[in-house]
CSV table of C-alpha atoms in Angstrom, one decimal:
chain,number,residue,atom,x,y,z
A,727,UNK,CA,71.1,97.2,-27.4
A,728,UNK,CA,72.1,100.2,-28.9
A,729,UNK,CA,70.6,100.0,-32.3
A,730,UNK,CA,67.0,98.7,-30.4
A,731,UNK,CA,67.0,101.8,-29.2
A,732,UNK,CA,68.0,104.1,-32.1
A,733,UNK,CA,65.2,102.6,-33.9
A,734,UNK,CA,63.0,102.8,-31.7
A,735,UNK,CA,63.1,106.0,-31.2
A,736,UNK,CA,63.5,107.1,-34.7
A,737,UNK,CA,60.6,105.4,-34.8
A,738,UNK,CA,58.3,106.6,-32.1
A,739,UNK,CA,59.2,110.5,-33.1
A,740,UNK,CA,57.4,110.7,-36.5
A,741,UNK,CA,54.2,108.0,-35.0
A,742,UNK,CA,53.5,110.7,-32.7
A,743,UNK,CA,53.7,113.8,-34.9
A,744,UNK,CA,51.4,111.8,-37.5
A,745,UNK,CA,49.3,110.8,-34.6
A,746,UNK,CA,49.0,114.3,-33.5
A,747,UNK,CA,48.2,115.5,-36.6
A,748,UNK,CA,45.6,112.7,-37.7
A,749,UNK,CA,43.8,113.6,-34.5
A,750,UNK,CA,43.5,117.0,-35.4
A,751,UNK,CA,42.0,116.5,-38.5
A,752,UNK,CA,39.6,113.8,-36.9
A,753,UNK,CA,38.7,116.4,-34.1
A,754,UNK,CA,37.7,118.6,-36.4
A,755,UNK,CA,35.6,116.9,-38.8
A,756,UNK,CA,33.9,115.6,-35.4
A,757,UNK,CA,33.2,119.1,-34.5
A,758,UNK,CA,31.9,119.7,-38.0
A,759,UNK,CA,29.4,117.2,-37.0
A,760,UNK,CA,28.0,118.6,-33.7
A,761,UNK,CA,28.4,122.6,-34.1
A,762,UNK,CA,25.5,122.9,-36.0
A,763,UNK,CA,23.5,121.4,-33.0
A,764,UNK,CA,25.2,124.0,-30.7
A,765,UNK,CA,24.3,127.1,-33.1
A,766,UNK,CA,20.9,125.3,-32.9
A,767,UNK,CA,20.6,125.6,-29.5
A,768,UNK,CA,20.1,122.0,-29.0
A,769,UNK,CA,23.6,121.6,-27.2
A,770,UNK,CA,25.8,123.3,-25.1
A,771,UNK,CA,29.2,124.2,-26.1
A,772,UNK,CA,30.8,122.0,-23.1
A,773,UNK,CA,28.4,119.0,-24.3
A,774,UNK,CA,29.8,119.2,-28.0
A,775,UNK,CA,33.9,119.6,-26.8
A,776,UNK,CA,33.2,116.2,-24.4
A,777,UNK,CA,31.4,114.7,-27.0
A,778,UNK,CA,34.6,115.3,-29.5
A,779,UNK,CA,37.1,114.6,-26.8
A,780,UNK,CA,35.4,110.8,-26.6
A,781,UNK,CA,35.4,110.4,-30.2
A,782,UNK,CA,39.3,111.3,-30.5
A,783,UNK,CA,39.2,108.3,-27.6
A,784,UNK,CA,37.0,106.2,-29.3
A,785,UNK,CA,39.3,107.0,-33.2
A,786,UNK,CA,42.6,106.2,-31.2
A,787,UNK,CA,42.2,102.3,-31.8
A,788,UNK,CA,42.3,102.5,-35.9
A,789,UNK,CA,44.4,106.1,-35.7
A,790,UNK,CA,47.5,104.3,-33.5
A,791,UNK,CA,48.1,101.3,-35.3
A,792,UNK,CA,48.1,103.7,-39.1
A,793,UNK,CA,50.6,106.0,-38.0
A,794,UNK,CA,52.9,103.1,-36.6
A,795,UNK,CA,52.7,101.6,-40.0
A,796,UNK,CA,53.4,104.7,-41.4
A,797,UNK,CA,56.3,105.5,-39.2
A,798,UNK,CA,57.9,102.4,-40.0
A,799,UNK,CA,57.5,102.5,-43.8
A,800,UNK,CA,58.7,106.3,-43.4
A,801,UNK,CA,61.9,105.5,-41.1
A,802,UNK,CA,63.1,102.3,-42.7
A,803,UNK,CA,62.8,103.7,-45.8
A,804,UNK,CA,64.8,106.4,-45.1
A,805,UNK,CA,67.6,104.1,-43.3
A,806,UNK,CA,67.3,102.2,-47.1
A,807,UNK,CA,67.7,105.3,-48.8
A,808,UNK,CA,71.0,107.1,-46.9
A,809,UNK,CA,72.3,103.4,-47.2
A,810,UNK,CA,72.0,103.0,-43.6
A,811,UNK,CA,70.7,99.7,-43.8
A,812,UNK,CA,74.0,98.9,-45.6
A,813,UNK,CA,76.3,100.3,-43.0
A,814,UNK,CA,74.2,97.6,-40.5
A,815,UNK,CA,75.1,95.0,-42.5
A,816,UNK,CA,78.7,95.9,-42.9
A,817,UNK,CA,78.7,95.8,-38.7
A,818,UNK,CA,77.4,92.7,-38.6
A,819,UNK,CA,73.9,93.0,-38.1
A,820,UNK,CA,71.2,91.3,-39.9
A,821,UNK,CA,67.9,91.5,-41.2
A,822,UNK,CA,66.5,90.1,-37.8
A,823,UNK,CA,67.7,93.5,-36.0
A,824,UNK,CA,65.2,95.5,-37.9
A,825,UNK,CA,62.4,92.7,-37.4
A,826,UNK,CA,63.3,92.1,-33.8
A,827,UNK,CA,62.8,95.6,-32.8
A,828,UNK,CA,59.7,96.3,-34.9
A,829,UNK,CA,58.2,93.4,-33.4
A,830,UNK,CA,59.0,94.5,-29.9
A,831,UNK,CA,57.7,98.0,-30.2
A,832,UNK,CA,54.8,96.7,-32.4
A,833,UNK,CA,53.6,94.4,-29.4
A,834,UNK,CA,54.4,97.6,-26.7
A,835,UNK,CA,51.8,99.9,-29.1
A,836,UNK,CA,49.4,96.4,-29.9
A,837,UNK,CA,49.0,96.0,-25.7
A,838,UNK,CA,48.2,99.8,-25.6
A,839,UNK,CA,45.4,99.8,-28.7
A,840,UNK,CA,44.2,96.2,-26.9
A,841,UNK,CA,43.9,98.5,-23.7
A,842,UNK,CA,41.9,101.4,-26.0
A,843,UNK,CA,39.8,98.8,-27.5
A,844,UNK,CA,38.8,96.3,-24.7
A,845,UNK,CA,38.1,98.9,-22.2
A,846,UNK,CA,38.2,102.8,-23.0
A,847,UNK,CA,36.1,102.4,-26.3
A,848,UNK,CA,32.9,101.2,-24.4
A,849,UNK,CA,33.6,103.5,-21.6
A,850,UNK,CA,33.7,106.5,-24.2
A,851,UNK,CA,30.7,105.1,-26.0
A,852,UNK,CA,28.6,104.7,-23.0
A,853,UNK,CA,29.9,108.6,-22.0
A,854,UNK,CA,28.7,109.9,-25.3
A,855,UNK,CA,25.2,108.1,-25.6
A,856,UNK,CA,24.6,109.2,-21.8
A,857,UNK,CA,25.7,113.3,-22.7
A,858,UNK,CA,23.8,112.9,-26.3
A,859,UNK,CA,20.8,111.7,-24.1
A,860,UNK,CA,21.2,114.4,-21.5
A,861,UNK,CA,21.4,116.9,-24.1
A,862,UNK,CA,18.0,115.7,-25.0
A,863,UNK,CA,17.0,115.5,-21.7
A,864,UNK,CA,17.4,119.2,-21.4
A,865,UNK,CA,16.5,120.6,-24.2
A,866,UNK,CA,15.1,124.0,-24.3
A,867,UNK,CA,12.4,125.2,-26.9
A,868,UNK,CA,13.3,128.6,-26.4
A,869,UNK,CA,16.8,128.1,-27.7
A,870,UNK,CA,15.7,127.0,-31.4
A,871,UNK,CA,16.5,129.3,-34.2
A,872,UNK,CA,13.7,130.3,-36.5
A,873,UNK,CA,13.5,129.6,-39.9
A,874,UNK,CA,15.3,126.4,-39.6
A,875,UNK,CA,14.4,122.6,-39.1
A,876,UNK,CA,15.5,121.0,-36.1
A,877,UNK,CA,15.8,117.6,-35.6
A,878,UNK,CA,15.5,116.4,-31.8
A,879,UNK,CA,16.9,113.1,-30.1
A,880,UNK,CA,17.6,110.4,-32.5
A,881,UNK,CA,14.7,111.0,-35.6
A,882,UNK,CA,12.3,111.5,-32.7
A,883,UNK,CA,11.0,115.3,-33.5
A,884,UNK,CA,11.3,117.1,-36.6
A,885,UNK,CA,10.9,121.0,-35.6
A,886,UNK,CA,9.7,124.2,-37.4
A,887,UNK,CA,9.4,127.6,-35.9
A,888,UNK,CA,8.1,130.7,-38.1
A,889,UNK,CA,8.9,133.1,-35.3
A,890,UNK,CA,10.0,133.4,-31.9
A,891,UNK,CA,8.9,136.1,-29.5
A,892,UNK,CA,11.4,138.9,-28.3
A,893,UNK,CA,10.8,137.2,-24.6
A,894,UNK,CA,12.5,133.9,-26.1
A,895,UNK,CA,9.6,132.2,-24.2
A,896,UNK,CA,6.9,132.0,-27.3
A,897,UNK,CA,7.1,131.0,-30.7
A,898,UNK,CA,4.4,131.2,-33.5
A,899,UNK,CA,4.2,129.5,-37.0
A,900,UNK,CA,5.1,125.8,-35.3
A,901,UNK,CA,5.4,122.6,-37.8
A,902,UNK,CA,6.2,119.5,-35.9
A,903,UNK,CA,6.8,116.1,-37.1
A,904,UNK,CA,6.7,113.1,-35.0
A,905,UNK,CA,7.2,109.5,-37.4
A,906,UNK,CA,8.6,106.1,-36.6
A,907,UNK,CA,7.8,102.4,-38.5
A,908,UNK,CA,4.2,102.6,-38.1
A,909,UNK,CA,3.0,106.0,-37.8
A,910,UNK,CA,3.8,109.2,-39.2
A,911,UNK,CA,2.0,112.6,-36.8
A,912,UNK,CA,2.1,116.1,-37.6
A,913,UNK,CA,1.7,119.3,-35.5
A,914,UNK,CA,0.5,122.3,-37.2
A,915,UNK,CA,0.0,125.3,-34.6
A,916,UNK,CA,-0.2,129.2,-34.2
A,917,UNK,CA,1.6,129.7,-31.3
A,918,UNK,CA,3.8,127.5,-28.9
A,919,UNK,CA,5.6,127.7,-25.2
A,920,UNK,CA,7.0,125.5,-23.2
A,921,UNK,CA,6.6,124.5,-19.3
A,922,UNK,CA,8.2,122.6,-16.7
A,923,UNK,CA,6.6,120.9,-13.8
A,924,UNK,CA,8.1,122.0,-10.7
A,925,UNK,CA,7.7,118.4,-9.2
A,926,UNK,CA,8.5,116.1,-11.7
A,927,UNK,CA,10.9,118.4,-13.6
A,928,UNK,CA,9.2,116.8,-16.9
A,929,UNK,CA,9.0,119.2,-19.9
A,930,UNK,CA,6.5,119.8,-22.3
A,931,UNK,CA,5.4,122.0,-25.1
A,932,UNK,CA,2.0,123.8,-25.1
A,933,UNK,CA,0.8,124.1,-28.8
A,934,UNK,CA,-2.1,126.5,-29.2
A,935,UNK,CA,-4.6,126.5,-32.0
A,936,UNK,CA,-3.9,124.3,-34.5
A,937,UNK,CA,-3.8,120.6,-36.1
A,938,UNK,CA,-3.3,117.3,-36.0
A,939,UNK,CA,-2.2,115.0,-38.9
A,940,UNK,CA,-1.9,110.8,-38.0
A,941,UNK,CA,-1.6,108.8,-40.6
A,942,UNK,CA,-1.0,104.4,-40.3
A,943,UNK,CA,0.7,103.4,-42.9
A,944,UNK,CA,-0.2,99.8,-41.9
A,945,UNK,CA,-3.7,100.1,-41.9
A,946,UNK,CA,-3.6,103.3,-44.5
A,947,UNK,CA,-6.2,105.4,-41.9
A,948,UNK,CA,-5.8,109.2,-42.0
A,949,UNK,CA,-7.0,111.3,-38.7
A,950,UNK,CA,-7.3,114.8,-38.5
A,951,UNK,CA,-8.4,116.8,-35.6
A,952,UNK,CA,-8.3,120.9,-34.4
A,953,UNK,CA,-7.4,121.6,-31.3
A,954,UNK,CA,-7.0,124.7,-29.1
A,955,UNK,CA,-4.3,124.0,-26.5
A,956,UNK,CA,-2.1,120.7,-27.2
A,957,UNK,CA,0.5,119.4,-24.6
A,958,UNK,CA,2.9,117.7,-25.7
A,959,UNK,CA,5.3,115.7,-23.2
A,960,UNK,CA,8.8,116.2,-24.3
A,961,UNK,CA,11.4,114.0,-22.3
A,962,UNK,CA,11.7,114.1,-18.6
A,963,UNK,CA,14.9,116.2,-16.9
A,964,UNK,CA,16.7,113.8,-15.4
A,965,UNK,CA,17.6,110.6,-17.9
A,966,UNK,CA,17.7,107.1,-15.8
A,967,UNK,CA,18.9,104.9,-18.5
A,968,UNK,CA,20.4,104.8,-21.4
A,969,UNK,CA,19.1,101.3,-22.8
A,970,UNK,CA,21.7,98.8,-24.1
A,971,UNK,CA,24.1,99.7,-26.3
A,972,UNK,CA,26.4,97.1,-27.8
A,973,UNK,CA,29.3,99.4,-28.5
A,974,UNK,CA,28.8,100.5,-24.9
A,975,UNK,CA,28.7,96.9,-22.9
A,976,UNK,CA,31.0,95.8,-21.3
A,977,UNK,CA,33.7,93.4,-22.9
A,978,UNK,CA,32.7,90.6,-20.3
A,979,UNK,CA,29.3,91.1,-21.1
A,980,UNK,CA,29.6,90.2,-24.9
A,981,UNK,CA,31.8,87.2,-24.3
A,982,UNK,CA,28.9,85.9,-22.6
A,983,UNK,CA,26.7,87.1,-25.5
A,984,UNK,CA,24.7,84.7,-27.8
A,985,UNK,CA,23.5,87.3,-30.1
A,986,UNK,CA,25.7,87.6,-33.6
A,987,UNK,CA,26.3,91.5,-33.2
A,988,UNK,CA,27.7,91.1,-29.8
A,989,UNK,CA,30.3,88.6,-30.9
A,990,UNK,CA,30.8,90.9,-33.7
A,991,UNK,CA,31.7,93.6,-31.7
A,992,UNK,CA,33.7,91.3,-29.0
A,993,UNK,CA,36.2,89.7,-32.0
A,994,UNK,CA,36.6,93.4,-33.6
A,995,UNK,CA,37.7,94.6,-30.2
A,996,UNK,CA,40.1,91.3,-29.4
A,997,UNK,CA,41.2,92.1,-33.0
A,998,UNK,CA,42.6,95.6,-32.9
A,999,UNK,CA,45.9,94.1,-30.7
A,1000,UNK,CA,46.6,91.7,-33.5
A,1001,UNK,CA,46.3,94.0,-36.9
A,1002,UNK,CA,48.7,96.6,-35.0
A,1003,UNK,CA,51.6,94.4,-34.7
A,1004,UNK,CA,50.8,93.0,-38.3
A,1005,UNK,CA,50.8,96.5,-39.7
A,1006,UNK,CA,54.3,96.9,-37.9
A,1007,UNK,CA,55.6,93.9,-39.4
A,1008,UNK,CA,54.2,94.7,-42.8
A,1009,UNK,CA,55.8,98.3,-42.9
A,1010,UNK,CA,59.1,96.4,-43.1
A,1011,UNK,CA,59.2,94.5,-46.5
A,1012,UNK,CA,57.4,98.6,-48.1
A,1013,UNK,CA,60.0,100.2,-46.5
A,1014,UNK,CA,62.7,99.1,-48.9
A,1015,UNK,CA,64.0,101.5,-51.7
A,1016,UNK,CA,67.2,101.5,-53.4
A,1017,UNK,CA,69.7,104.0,-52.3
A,1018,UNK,CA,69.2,107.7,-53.0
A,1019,UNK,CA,65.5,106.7,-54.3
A,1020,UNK,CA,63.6,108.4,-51.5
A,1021,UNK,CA,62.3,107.7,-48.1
A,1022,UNK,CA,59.0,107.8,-48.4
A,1023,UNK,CA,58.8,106.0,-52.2
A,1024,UNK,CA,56.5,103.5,-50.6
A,1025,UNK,CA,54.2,105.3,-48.6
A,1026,UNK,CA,51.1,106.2,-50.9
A,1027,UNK,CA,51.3,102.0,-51.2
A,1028,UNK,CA,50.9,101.5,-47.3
A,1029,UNK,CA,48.1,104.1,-47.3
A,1030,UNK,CA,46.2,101.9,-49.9
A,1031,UNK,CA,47.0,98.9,-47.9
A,1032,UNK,CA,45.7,99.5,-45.0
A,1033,UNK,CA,42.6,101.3,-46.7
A,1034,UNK,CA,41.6,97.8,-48.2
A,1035,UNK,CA,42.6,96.4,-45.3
A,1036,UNK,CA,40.4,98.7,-42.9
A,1037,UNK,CA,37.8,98.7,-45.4
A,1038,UNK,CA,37.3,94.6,-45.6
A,1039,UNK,CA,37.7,94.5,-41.5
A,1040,UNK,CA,34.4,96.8,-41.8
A,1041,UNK,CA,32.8,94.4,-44.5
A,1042,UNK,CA,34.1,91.5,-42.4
A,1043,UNK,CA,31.8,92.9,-39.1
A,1044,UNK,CA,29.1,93.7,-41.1
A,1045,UNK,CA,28.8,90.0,-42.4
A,1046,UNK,CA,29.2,88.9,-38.8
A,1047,UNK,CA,26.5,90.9,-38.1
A,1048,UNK,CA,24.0,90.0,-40.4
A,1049,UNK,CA,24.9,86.6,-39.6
A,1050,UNK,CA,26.1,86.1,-43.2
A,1051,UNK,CA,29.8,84.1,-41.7
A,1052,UNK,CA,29.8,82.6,-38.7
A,1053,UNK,CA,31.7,83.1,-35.2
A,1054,UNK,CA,34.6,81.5,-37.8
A,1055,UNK,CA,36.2,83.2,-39.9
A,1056,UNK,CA,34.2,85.9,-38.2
A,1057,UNK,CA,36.2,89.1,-38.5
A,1058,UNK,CA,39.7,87.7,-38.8
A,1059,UNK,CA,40.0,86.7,-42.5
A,1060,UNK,CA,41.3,90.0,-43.3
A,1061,UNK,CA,43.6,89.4,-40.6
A,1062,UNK,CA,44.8,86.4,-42.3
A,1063,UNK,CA,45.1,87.7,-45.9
A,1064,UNK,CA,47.5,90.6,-44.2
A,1065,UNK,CA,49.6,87.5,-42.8
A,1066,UNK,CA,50.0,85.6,-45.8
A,1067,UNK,CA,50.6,89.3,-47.6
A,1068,UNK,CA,53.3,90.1,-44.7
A,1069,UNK,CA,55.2,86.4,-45.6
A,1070,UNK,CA,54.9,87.1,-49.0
A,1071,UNK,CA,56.6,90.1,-49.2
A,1072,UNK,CA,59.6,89.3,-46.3
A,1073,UNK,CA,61.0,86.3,-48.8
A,1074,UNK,CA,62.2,89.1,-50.9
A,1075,UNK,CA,63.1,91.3,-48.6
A,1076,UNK,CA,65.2,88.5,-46.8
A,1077,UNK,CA,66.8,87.2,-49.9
A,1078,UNK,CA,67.9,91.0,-51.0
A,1079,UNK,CA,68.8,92.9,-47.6
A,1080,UNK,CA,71.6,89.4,-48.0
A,1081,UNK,CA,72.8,91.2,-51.1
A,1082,UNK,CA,73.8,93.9,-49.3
């Protein structure tokens, strides 16, 4: 049908300039994120443009179903406000045209966000833990910038060099702190380098003359002792496994999952598919204005929408989570309160667009 079409398209062309432009902005407050590790030394350039790319993948699941909503609020609402919509109803055509279209290109864009969710976000999570790991894996001591704390894997080294050598192979005036729930250990050296065995390809850092600080918080004992030359095994070149990550198993894998934050994770991905074609719907009834009004009189309404929306998704996981709601309602309750918001707000819109 001719009209299907129209709207669809008119439709389509402003959800992928927003799309585009949302990504933008998300890429760069990614990059925001991880060029200070690359100034650092403590990742390559290539590592920190792969590691962006998968986030843009990884954003794409809450980014496409926002800008369809958007779209439609935007392009019905300007159909309402050039009187359009009037001119459709003068032809004949009713209020099911709009819906019936919105709900067909809303399930085309729900099937591909169901596709990002289900399968490309665990893929991209599993990518980025395995090139965040890797980064680690190859760390280079030489590469760290004096005068600055670094912070190495995930809170497993804190890292403070004085000086470094004009060789780039030595440093002097090292300060290293090593803590995690029970301990707490700190390096406190002269001079530093660090080797690589040929054979194993395992790094480590040679720390010469200084001392050592231990202290158990569990058992409050305090340790100190001077050493000359301190080796201290970093991690070894070549990374076998990554551990498991929930946000990087496979969908399968959680539906066979017992554990709360595994069913968590499986009904927020399942989920996605389901708020995108709500959203859709629900830019219908905040698309209408009155003639002349303006198109996009509704908008800063939809954007506060679907922040309390997004927002009590979040809260909804979390709870899940923590085991505070069950497997029911689970994640979907916000889900729901959208529903009964979207049949709220189409009884008006029905009984007016009849006015017409």
């Amino acid at each position: 049908m001719l009209i299907n079409r129209y709207l669809n398209r008119e439709i389509l062309n402003p959800l992928v300039t927003i799309c585009t432009i949302l990504v933008v902005i998300f890429a760069g407050y990614s990059a925001t994120r991880y060029l200070p590790d690359a100034a650092d030394g403590l990742m390559t350039g290539k590592t920190v443009l792969a590691l962006v790319s998968l986030k843009i993948l990884i954003a794409l699941e809450v980014l496409i179903p926002v800008t369809l909503f958007l779209s439609v609020i935007t392009v019905l609402g300007r159909l309402h406000a050039e009187s359009e919509v009037i001119a459709m109803r003068a032809s004949g055509l009713s209020e099911r045209t709009l819906v019936s279209s919105v709900l067909r290109l809303s399930f085309v864009v729900a099937l591909l966000v169901a596709g990002l969710s289900l399968y490309v976000r665990p893929w991209a999570y599993e990518k980025s833990y395995w090139l965040k790991a890797d980064a680690e894996a190859n760390f280079d001591f030489s590469r760290l910038k004096p005068g600055r704390f670094h912070e190495i894997g995930e809170n497993k080294y804190v890292v403070f060099l004085e000086r470094i050598h004009e060789n780039q192979k030595n440093a002097e005036g090292i300060f290293i702190e090593q803590r995690n729930e029970s301990f707490r250990k700190i390096i406190r050296a002269r001079e530093a380098w660090q080797e690589i065995d040929p054979a194993t390809g395992e790094k480590s850092v040679v720390l010469h003359d200084g001392y050592q600080y231990e202290l158990v918080a569990e058992v409050g004992k305090t340790s100190l002792f001077r050493f000359q030359n301190f080796r201290l095994i970093l991690t070894p070149k070549e990374i076998e496994s990554i551990g498991y990550r929930r946000k990087a198993a496979s969908t399968m894998s959680l539906v066979d999952s017992s554990a709360a934050e595994d069913s968590a994770e499986f009904q927020w991905r399942v989920s996605t598919g389901f708020s995108t074609i709500l959203l859709g719907l629900l830019g219908i009834p905040l698309s209408r204005t009155a003639p002349r009004r303006g198109k996009s009189a509704n908008v800063f309404m939809g954007v506060v929408i679907f922040a309390i929306f997004y927002n009590m998704t979040a809260v909804a996981k979390t709870w899940m989570e923590q085991e505070a709601v069950g497997s029911f309602p689970g994640v979907w309750w916000p889900h729901v309160l959208l529903a009964v918001l979207l049949v709220v707000l189409l009884k008006p819109f029905k009984i007016s667009f009849r006015s017409y």
